[in-house]
Coordinates of C-alpha atoms in Angstrom, one line a residue:
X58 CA 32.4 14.1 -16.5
X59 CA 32.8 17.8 -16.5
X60 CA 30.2 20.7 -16.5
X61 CA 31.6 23.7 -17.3
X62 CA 29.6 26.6 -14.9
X63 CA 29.3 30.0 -14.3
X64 CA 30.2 29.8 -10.8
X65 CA 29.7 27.5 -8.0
X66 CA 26.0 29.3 -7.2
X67 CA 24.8 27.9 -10.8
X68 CA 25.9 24.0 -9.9
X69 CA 24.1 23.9 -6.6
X70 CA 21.2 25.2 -8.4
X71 CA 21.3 22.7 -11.1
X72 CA 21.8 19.9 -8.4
X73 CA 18.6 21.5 -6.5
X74 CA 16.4 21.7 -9.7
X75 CA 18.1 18.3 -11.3
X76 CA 18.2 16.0 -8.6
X77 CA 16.3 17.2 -6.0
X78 CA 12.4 17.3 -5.5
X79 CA 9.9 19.4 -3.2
X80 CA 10.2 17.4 0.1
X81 CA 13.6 16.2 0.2
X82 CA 16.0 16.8 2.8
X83 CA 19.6 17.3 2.9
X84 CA 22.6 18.3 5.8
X85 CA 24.8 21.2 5.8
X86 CA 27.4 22.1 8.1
X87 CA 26.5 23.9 11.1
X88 CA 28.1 26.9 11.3
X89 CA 28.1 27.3 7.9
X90 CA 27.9 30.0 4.9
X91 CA 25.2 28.8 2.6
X92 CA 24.4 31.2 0.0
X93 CA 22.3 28.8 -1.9
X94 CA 19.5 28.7 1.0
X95 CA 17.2 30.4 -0.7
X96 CA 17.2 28.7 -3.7
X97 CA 16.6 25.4 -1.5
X98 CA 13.6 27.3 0.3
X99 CA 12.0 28.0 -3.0
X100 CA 11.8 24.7 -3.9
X101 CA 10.6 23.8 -0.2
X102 CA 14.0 21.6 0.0
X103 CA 14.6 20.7 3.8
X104 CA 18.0 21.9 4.9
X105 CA 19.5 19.8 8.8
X106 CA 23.0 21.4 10.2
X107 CA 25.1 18.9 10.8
X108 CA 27.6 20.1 13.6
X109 CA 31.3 20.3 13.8
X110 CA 34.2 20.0 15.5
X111 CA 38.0 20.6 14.8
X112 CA 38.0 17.9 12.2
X113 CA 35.2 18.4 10.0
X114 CA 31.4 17.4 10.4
X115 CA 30.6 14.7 13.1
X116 CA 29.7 11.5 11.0
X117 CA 28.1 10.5 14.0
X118 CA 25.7 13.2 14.6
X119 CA 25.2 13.3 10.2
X120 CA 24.0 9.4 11.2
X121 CA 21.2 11.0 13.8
X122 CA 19.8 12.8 10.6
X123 CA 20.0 10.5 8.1
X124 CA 17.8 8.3 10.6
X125 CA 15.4 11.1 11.5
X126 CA 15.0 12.5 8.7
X127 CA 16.0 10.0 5.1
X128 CA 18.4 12.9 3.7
X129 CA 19.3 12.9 0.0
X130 CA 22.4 14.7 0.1
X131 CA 25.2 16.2 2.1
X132 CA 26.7 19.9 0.9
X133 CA 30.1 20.4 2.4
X134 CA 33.2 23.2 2.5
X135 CA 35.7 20.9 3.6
X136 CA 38.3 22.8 2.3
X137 CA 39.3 26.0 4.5
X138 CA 35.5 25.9 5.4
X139 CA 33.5 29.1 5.0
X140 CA 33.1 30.6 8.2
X141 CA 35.5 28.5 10.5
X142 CA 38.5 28.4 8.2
X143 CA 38.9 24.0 9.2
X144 CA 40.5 21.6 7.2
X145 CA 38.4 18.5 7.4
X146 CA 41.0 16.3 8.7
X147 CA 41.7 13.0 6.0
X148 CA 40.3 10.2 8.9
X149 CA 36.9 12.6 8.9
X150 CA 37.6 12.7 5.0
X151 CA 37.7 9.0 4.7
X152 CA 34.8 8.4 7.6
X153 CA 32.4 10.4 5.4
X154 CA 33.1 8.6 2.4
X155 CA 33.2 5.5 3.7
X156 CA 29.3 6.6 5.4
X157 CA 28.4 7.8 2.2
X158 CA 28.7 5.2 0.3
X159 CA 27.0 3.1 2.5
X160 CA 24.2 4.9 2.7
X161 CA 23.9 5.7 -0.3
X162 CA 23.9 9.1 0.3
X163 CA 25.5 12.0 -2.4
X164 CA 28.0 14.1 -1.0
X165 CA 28.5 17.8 -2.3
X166 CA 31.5 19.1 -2.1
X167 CA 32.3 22.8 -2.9
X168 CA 35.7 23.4 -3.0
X169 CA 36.0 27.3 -3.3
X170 CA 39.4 27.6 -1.1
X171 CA 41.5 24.7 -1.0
X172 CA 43.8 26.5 -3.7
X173 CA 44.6 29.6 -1.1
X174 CA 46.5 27.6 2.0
X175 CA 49.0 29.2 2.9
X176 CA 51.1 26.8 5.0
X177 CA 52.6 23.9 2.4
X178 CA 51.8 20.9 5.3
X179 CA 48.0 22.0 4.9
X180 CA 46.1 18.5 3.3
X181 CA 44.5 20.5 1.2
X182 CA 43.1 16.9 -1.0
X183 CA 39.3 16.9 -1.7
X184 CA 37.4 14.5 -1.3
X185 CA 36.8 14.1 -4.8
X186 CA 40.6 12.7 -4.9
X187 CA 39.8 9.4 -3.7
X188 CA 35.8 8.5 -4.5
X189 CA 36.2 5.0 -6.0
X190 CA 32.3 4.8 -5.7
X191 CA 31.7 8.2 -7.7
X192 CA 29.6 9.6 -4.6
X193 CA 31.1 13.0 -4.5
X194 CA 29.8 15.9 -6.7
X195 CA 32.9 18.4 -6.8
X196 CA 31.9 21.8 -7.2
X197 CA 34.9 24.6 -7.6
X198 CA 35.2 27.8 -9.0
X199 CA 37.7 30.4 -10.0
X200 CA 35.9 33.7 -8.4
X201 CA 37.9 33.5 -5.4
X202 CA 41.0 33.7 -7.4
X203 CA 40.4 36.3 -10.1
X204 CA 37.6 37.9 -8.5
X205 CA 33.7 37.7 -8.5
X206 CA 33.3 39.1 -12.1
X207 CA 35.3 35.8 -13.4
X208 CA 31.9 33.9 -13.5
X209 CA 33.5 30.3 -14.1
X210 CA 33.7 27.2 -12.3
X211 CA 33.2 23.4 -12.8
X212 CA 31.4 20.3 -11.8
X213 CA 33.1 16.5 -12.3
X214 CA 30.3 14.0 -11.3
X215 CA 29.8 10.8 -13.2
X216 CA 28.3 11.3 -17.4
X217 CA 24.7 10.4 -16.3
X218 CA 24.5 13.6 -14.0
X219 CA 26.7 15.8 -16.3
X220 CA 24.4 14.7 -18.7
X221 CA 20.9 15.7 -17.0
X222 CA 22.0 18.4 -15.2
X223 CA 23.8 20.0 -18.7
X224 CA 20.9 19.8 -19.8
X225 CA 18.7 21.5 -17.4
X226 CA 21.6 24.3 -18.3
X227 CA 20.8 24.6 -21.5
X228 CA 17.3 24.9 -20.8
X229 CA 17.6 27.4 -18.4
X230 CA 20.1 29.9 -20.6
X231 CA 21.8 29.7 -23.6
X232 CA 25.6 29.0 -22.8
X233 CA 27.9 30.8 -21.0
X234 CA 30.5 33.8 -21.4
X235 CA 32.9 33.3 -24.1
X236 CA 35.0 36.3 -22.5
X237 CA 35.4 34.9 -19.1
X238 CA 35.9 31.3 -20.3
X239 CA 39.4 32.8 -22.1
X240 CA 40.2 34.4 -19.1
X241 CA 40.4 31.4 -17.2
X242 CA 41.7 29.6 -19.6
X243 CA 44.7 32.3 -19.4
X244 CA 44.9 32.0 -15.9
X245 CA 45.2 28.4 -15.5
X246 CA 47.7 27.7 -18.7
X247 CA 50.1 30.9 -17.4
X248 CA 49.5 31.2 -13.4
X249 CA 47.8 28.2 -12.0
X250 CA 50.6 26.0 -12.7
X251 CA 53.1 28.5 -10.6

């Protein structure tokens, strides 16, 4: 259930390419920092802003676009969001679940930040953490840690997605970095447990 990535950038494309087709349309938030946008463009992927407030996205205003315009998927920073700063609050958390799942809509959660909160009653929890339905796509990456040249991050979806999209990987190079999976193996066995 995990796909080992070199960065956060290289899952969102493997989602696009894998489970996306020309014509489909998925919701970002609004503001948001979405350096994956061309990729989308390229494969003339729709993209909707879904709009904010203090808690997160609105699930009602995400419900306006799933009506107008049948999204596939929802790509979320709900974690110290990129360029607010929010915490998606856990009722918001649990409300876009809960919509998810009904509609039977994937939910992509990038989870670049949650690691650098630096008040301890922060709820820093993704989504991920309590997905009984296996809706969520958790995307998260070491770069903002040990810096952009650490190329390594990770994608924990259920097998039949690892699977596809793995593949797709393989396809499109021919493995990753030995040297930088070390270093984050380093990191996390010495200083991520601090």
């Amino acid at each position: 259930e995990i796909l080992i990535t070199s960065g956060t950038q290289q899952a969102i494309s493997l989602i696009a390419l894998g489970l996306l087709k020309t014509g489909d349309a998925v919701a970002i938030e609004n503001p948001s920092y979405f350096y994956s946008l061309s990729i989308f463009q390229a494969l003339g992927i729709r993209i909707y802003g879904i709009p904010m407030d203090q808690e997160g996205i609105m699930v009602e205003k995400l419900d306006e676009l799933v009506h107008k315009h049948s999204l596939k998927m929802i790509f979320i920073n709900p974690i110290f969001h990129n360029p607010t700063g929010r915490v998606m609050s856990a009722a918001r958390k649990q409300a876009l679940r809960d919509y998810a799942t009904r509609k039977r809509i994937l939910i992509v959660e990038d989870d670049a930040y949650a690691q650098l909160k630096f008040h301890p009653a922060t709820d820093n929890s993704p989504l991920k953490m309590k997905d009984s339905a296996e809706n969520v796509l958790y995307l998260s990456s070491l770069s903002k840690y040990l810096g952009r040249s650490i190329r390594i991050g990770w994608m924990i979806a259920p097998p039949a997605i690892i699977e596809h999209l793995a593949s797709i990987r393989q396809q499109l190079d021919s493995g990753l970095s030995s040297l930088p999976q070390f270093m984050a193996e380093f990191y996390l066995n010495h200083y991520a447990k601090a």
